[in-house]
Tab-separated table of C-alpha atoms and ligand atoms in Angstrom:
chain	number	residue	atom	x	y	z
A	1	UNK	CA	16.411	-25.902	-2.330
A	2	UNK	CA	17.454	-29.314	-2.487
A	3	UNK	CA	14.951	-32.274	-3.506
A	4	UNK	CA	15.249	-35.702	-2.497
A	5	UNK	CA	15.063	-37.170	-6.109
A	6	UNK	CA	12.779	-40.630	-5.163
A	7	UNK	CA	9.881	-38.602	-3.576
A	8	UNK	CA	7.732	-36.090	-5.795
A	9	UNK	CA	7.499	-32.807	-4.706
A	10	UNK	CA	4.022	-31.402	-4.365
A	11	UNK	CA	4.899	-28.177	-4.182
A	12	UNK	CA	4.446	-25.903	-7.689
A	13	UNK	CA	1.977	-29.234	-8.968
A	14	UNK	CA	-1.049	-28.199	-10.582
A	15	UNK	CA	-4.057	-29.392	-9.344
A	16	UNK	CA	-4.660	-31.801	-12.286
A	17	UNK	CA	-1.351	-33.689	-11.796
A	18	UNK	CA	-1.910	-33.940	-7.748
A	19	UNK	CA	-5.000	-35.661	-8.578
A	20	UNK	CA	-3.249	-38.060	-11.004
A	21	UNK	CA	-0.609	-38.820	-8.372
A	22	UNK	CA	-3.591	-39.361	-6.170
A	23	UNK	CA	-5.719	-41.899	-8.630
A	24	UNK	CA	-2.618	-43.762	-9.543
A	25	UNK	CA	-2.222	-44.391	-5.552
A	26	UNK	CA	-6.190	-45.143	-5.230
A	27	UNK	CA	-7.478	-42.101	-3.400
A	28	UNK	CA	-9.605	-40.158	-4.528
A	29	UNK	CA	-9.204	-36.765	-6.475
A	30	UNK	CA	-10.882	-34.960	-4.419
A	31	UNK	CA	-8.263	-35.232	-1.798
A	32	UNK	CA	-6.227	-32.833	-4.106
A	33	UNK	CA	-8.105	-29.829	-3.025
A	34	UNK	CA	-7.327	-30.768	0.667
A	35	UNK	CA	-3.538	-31.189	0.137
A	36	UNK	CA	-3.614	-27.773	-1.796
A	37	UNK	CA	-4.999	-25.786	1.063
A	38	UNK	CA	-2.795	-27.268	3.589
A	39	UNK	CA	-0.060	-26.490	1.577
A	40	UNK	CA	-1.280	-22.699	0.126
A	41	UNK	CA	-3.680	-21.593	3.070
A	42	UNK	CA	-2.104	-22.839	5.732
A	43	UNK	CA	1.849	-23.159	4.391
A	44	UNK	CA	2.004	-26.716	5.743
A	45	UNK	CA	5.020	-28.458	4.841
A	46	UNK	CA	4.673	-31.688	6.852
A	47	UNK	CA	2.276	-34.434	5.838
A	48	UNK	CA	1.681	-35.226	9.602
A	49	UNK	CA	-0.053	-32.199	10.370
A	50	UNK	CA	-2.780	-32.826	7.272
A	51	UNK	CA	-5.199	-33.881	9.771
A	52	UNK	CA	-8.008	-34.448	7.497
A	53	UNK	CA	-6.418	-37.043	5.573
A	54	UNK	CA	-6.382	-40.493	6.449
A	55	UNK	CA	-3.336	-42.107	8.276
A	56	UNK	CA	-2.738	-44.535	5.266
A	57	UNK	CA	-2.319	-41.746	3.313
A	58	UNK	CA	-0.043	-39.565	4.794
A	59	UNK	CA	2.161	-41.955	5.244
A	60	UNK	CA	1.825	-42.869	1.182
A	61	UNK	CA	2.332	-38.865	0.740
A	62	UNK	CA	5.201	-39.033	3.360
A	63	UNK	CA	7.048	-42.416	1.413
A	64	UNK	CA	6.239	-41.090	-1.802
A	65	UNK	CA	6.466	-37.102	-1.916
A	66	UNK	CA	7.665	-34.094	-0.126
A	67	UNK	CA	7.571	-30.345	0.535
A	68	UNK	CA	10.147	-28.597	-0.488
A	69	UNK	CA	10.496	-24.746	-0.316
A	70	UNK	CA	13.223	-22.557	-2.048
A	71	UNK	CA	15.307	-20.807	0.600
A	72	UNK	CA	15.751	-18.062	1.773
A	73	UNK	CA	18.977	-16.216	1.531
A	74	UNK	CA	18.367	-12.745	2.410
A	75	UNK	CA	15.684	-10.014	3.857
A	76	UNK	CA	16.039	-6.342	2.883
A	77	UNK	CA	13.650	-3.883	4.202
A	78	UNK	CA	13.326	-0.399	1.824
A	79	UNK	CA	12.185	3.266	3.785
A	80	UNK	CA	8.994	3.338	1.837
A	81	UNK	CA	7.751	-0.434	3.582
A	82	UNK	CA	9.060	-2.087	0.296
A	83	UNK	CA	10.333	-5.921	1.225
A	84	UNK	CA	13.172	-7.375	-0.739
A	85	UNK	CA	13.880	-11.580	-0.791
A	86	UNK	CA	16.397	-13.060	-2.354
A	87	UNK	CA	16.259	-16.506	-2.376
A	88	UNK	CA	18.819	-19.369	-3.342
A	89	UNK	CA	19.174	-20.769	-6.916
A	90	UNK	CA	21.604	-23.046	-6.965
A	91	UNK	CA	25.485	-22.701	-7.249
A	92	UNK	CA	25.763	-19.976	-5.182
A	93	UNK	CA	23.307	-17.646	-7.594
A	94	UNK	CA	19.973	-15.996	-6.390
A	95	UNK	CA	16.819	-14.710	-7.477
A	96	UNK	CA	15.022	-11.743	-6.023
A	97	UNK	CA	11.462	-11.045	-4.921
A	98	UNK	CA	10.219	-7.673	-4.296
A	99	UNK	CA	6.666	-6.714	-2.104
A	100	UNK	CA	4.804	-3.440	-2.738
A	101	UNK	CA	2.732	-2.240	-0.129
A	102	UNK	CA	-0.055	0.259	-1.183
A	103	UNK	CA	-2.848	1.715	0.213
A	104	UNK	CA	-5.036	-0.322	-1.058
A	105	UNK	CA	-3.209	-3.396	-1.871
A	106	UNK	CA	-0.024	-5.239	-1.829
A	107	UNK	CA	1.732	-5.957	-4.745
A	108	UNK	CA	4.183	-9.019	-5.219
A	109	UNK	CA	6.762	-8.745	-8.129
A	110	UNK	CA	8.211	-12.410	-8.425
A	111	UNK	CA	10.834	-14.136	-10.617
A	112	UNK	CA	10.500	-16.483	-13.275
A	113	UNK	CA	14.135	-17.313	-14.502
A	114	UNK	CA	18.055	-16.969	-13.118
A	115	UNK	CA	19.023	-14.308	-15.079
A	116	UNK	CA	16.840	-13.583	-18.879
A	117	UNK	CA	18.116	-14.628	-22.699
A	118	UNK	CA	16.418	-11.183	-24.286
A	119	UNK	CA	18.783	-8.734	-23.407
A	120	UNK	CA	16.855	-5.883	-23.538
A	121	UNK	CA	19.624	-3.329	-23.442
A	122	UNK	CA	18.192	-1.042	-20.568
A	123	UNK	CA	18.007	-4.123	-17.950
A	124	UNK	CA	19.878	-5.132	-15.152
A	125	UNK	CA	18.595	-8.995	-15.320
A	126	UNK	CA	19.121	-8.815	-19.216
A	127	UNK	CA	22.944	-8.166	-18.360
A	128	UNK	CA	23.410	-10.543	-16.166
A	129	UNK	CA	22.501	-13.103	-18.939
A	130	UNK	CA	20.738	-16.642	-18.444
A	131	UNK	CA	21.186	-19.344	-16.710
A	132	UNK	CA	17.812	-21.142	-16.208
A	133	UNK	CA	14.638	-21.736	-15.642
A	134	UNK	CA	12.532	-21.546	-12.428
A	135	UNK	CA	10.833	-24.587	-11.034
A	136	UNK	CA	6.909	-23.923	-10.600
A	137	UNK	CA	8.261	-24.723	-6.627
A	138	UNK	CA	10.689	-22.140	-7.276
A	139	UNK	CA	8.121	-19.570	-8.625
A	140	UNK	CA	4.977	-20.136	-5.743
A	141	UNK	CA	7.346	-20.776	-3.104
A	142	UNK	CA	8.089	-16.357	-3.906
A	143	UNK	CA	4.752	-16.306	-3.367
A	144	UNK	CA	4.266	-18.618	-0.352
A	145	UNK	CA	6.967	-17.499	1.745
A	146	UNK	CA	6.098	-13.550	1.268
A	147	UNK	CA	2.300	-14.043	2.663
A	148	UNK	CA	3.869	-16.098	5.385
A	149	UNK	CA	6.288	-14.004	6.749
A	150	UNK	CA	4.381	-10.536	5.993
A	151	UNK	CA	1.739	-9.280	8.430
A	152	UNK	CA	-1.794	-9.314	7.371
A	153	UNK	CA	-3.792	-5.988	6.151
A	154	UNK	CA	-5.560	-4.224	8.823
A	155	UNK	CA	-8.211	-6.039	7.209
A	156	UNK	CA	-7.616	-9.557	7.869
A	157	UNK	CA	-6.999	-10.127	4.306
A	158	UNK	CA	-3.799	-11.772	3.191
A	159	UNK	CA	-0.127	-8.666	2.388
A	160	UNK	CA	-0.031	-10.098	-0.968
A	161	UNK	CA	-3.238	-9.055	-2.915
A	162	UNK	CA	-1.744	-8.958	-6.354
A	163	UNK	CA	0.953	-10.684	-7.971
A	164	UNK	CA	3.263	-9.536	-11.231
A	165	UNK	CA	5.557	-11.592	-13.029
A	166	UNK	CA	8.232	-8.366	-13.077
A	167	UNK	CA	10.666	-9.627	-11.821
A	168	UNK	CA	13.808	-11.496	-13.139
A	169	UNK	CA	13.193	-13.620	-16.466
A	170	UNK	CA	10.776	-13.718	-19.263
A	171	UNK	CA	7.730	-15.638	-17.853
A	172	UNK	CA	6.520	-16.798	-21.308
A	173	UNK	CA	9.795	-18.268	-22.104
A	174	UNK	CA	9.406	-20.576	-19.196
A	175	UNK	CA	5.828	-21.725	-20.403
A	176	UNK	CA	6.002	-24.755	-19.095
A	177	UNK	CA	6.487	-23.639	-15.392
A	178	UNK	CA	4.397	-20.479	-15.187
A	179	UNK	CA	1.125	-22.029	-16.110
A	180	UNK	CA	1.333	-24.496	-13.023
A	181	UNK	CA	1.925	-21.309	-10.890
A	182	UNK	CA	-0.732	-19.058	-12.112
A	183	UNK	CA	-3.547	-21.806	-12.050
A	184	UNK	CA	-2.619	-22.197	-8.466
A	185	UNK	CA	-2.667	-18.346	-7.528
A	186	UNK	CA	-6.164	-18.293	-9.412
A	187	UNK	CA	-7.566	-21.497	-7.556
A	188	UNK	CA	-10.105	-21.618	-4.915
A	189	UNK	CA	-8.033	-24.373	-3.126
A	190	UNK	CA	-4.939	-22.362	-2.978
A	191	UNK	CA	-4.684	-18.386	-2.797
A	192	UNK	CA	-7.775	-17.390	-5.186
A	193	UNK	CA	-6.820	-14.482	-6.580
A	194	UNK	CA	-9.267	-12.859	-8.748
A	195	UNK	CA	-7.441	-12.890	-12.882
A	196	UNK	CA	-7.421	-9.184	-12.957
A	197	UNK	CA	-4.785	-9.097	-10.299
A	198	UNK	CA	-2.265	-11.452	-11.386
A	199	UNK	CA	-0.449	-9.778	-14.343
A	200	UNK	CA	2.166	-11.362	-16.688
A	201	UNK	CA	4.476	-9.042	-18.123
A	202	UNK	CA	6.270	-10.277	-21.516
A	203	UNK	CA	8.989	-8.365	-23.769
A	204	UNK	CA	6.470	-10.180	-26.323
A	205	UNK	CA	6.886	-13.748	-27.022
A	206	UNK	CA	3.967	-13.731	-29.341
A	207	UNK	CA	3.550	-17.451	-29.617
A	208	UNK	CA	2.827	-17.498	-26.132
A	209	UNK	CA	0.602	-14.869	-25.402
A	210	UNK	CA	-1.671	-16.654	-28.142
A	211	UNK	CA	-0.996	-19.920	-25.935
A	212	UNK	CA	-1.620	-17.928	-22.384
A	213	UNK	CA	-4.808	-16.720	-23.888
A	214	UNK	CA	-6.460	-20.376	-24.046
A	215	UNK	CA	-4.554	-22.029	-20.974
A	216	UNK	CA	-4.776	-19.205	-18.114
A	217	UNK	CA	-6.400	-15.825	-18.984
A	218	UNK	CA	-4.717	-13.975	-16.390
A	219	UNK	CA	-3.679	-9.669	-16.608
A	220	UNK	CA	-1.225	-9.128	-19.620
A	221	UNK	CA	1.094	-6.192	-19.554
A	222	UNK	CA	3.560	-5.809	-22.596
A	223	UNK	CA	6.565	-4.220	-22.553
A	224	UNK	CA	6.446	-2.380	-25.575
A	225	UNK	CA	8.893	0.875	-24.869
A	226	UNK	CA	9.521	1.965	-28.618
A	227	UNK	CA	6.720	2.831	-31.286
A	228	UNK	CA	8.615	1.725	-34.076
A	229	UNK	CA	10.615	-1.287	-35.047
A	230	UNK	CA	13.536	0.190	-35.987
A	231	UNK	CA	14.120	2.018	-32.009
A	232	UNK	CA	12.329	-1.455	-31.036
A	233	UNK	CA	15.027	-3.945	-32.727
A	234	UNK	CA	17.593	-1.960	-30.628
A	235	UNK	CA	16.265	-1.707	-27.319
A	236	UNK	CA	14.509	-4.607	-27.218
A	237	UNK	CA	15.846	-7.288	-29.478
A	238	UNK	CA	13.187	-10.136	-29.338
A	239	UNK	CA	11.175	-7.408	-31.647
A	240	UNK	CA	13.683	-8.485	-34.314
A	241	UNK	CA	11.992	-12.212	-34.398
A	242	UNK	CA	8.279	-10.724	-33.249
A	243	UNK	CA	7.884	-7.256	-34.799
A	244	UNK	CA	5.632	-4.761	-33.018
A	245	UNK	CA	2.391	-5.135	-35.439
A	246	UNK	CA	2.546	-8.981	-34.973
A	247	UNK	CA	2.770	-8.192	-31.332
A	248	UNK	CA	-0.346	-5.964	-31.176
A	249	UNK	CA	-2.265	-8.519	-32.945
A	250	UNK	CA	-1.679	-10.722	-30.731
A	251	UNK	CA	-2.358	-8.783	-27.906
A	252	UNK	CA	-6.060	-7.608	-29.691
A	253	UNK	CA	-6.753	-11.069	-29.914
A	254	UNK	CA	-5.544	-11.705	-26.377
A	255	UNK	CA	-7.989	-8.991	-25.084
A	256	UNK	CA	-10.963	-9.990	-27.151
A	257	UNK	CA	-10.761	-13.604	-25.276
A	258	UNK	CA	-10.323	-11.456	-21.598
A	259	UNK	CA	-13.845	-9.037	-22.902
A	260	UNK	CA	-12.027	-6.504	-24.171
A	261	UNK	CA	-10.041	-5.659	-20.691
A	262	UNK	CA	-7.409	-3.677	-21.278
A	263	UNK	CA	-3.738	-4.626	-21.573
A	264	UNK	CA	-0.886	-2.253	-19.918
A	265	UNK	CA	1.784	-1.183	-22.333
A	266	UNK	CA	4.589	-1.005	-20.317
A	267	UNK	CA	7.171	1.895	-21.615
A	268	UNK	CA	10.361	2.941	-19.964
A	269	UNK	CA	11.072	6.794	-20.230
A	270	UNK	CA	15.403	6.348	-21.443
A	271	UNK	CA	16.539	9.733	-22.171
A	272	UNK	CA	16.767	11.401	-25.550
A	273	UNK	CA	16.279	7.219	-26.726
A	274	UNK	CA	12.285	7.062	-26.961
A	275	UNK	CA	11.144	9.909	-25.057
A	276	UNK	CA	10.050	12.759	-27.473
A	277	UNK	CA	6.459	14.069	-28.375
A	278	UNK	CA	7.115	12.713	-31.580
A	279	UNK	CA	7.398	9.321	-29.904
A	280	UNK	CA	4.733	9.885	-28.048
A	281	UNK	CA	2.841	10.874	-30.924
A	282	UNK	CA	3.806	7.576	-32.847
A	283	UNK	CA	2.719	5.451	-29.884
A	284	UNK	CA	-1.275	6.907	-29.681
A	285	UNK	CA	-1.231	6.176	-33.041
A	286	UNK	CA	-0.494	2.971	-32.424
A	287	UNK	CA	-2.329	2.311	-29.611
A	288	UNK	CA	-5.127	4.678	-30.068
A	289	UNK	CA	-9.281	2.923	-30.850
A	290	UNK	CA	-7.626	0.163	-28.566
A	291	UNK	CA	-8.537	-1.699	-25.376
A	292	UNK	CA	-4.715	-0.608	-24.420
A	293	UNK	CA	-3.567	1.401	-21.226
A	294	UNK	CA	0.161	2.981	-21.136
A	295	UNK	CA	2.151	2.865	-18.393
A	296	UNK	CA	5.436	5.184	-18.169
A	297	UNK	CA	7.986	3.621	-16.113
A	298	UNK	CA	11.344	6.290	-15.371
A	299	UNK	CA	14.092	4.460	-16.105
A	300	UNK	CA	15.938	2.759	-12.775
A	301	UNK	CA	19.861	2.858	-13.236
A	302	UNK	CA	21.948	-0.037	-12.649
A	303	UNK	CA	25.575	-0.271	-12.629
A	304	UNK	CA	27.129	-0.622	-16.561
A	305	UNK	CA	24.394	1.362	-17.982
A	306	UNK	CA	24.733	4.710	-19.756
A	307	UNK	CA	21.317	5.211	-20.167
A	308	UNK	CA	19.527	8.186	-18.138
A	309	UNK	CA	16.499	8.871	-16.443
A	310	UNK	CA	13.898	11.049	-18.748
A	311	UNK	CA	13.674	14.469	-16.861
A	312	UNK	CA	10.105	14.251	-14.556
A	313	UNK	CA	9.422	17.419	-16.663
A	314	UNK	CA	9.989	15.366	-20.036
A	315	UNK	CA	7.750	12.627	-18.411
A	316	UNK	CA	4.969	14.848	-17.722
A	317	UNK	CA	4.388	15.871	-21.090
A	318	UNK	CA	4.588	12.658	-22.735
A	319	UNK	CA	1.853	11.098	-20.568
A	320	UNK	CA	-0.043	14.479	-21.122
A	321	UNK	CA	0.497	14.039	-25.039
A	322	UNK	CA	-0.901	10.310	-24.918
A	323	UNK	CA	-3.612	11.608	-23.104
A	324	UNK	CA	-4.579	14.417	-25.270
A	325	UNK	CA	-4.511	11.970	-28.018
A	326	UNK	CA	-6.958	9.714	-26.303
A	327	UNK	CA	-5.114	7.425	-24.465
A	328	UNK	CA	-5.045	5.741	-20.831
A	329	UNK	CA	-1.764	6.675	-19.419
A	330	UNK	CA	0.208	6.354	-16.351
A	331	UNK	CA	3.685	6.850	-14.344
A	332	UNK	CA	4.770	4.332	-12.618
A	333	UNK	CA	6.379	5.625	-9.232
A	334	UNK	CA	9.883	4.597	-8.357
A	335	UNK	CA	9.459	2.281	-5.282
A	336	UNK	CA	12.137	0.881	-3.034
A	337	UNK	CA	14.537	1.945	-5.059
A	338	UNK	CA	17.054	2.153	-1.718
A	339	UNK	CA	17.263	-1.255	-1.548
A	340	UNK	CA	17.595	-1.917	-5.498
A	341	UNK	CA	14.314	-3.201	-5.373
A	342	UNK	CA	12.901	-1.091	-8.173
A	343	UNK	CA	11.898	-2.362	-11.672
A	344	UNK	CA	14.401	-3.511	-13.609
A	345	UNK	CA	17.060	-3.175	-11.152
A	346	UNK	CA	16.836	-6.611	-10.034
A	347	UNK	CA	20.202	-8.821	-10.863
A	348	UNK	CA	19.889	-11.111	-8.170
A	349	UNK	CA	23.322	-13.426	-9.004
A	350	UNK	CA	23.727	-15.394	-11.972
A	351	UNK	CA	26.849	-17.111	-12.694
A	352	UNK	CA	27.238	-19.731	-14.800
A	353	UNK	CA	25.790	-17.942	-17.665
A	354	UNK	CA	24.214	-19.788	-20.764
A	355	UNK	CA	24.302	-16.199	-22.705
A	356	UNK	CA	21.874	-16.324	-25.721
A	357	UNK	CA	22.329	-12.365	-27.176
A	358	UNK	CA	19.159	-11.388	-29.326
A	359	UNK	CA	20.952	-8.142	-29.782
A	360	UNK	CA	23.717	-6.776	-32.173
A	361	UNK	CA	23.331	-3.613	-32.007
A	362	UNK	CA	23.297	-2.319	-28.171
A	363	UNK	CA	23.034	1.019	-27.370
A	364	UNK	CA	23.500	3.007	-24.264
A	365	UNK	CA	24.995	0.198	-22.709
A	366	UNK	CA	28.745	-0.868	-21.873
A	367	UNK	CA	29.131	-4.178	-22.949
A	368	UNK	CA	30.402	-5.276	-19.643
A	369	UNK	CA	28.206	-7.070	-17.182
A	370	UNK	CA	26.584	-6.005	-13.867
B	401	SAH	N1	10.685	-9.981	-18.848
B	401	SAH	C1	9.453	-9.364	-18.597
B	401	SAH	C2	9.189	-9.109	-17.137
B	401	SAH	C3	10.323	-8.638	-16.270
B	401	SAH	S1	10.873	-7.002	-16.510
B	401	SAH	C4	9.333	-8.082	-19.396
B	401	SAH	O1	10.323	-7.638	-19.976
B	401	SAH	O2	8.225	-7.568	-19.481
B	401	SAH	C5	9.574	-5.999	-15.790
B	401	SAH	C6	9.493	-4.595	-16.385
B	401	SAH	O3	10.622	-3.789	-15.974
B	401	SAH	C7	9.495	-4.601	-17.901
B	401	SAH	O4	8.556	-3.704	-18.418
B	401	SAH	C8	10.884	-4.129	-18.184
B	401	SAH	O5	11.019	-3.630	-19.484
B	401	SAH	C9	11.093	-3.090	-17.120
B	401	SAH	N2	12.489	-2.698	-16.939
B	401	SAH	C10	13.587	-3.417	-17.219
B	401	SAH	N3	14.702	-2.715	-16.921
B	401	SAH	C11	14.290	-1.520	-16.437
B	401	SAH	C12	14.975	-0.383	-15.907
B	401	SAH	N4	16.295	-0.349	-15.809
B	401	SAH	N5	14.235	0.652	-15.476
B	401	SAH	C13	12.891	0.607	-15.514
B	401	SAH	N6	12.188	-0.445	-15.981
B	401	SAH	C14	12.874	-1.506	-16.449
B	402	SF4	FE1	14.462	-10.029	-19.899
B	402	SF4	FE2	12.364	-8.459	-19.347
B	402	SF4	FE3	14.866	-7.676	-18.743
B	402	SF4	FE4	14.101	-7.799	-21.301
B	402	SF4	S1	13.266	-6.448	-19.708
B	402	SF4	S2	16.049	-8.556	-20.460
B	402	SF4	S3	12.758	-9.582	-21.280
B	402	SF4	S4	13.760	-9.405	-17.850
């Protein structure tokens, strides 16, 4: 997307700084809530067509700020009605966007970075290393540009129902950006989605989730995948500076502020790595008394991993043996996995990488790059 860098773009602004830009040009605040649904509800991008604002200020908003939209580079269409978008991120690299039709709802994984710092050893966007952060335009205009181009439900109601932050990147270490985006897919004045269905999903930057807690009490899922440090430092290395039972405190307090809803404890099945009963076992234990759900996700391979799939056998029994034990568990099914679309598949292209490595000790992973 490219900016023209006098004019402000009002895309990805929260509603609190559109109504500062607004008092500091003498209109009144109020007019925020108009721009936003021109912009949200009706994917306006031209100043002209706000009808309901007056002529003086749309041409203020036209001298003064602009519209811009990432673009679009690509459209991939999966078997099972999965969409795929990759859209551009500068110097040639991309970022990927992935919708999930369902029965009852459609699901919209979106990025938050080019490329992710935490190099969690079993991920295709961890190998591809970092090179920056996401605009808030950059992160709604996923959002914006999927409910424009998909078709409505068969019951009037906007594709995109839900919204997870699974794709590329770490939302919580772009702070800064996300909360702009998820106060606007909460608000009234733009797409109004209820909290419970727009989930962040964090590798566990702990300082953050206490922060997200106050500032936008949105869905947390946590991707936990090990029951013990030791298997955690490896696979996941951001455990190393934010150990597991710092982690779960965090989360406990993060689900007392949300009434006790539960949090989804996201936990890839890697072969012979973390997927025995006696990991299982470990993990109720941990979990168990808790407002925590559990949800299994079979690994998705990429190219330059050795890690395998669980066996759907092996899978069974470890969501059976957190259930004995008490718990809330799921398996997540592999969607649009034809396209690369499935989780943790997505590399989009980074180039340029900044690479920050968490890890020193990888395993089950050439140390090549996808
Ligand atoms: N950075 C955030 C969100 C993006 S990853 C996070 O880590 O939570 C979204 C989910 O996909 C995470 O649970 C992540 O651990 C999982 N994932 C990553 N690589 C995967 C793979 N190869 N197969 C299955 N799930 C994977
Ligand atoms: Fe980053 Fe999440 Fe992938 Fe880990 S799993 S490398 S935190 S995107």
């Amino acid at each position: 997307m490219t900016a023209n860098t006098d004019k402000i773009n009002l895309l990805g602004l929260s509603q609190d700084d559109l109504e500062q830009f607004l008092v500091a040009r003498n209109e009144k605040p109020f007019r925020a809530r108009q721009i936003l649904q021109w912009i949200y509800q009706r994917g306006v991008n031209d100043f002209e067509a706000m009808t309901d604002l007056s002529k003086a200020l749309r041409a203020e908003l036209y001298a003064n700020a602009e519209i811009v939209a990432p673009i679009v580079r690509s459209r991939h269409d999966a078997n099972d009605g999965c969409v795929k978008w990759l859209f551009a991120s500068g110097s040639g690299q991309s970022v990927e966007t992935v919708f999930i039709p369902e029965e009852d709802r459609g699901t919209l994984c979106i990025s938050s970075q080019v490329g992710c710092a935490l190099d969690c050893s079993f991920c295709a966007t961890g190998a591809q290393g970092f090179n920056r952060n996401l605009s808030s335009a950059e992160i709604i205009g996923q959002v914006r540009h999927a409910i424009a181009e998909l078709p409505r439900r068969s019951n009037g109601e906007a594709a995109v129902s839900n919204v997870v932050f699974m794709g590329m990147g770490e939302p919580l270490a772009n702070y800064r950006n996300l909360v702009p985006v998820l106060e606007l897919l909460v608000s009234d004045w733009s797409y109004g989605l209820s909290r419970r269905r727009v989930t962040v999903s964090t590798s566990g930057i702990v300082p953050h989730i206490n922060k997200l807690a106050d500032d936008c009490n949105v869905a947390l899922a946590v991707s936990l995948h090990a029951p013990n440090d030791e298997l955690r430092n490896q696979i996941v290395p951001i455990n190393k500076l934010h150990p597991i039972s710092t982690l779960l405190d965090a989360c406990w307090d993060y689900a007392k502020k949300r009434s006790n809803r539960f949090i989804t404890f996201e936990y890839v099945m890697l072969r012979d790595v973390n997927d025995s009963l006696a990991h299982a076992n470990e993990l109720a234990e941990l979990l168990k008394n808790k407002p925590a759900k559990v949800n299994l996700i079979p690994f998705n391979p990429f190219p330059g991993s050795d890690f395998r799939r669980s066996s759907a056998e092996t899978i069974r029994h470890f969501q059976s043996r957190l259930r004995d034990r008490g718990l809330v568990a799921t398996t997540r099914r592999t969607r649009g996995d034809d396209i690369n679309a499935a989780c943790g598949q997505l590399a989009g292209k980074v180039s340029d990488r900044v690479k920050v490595r968490l890890g020193e000790k990888r395993i089950g992973q050439r140390m090549s790059s996808a």
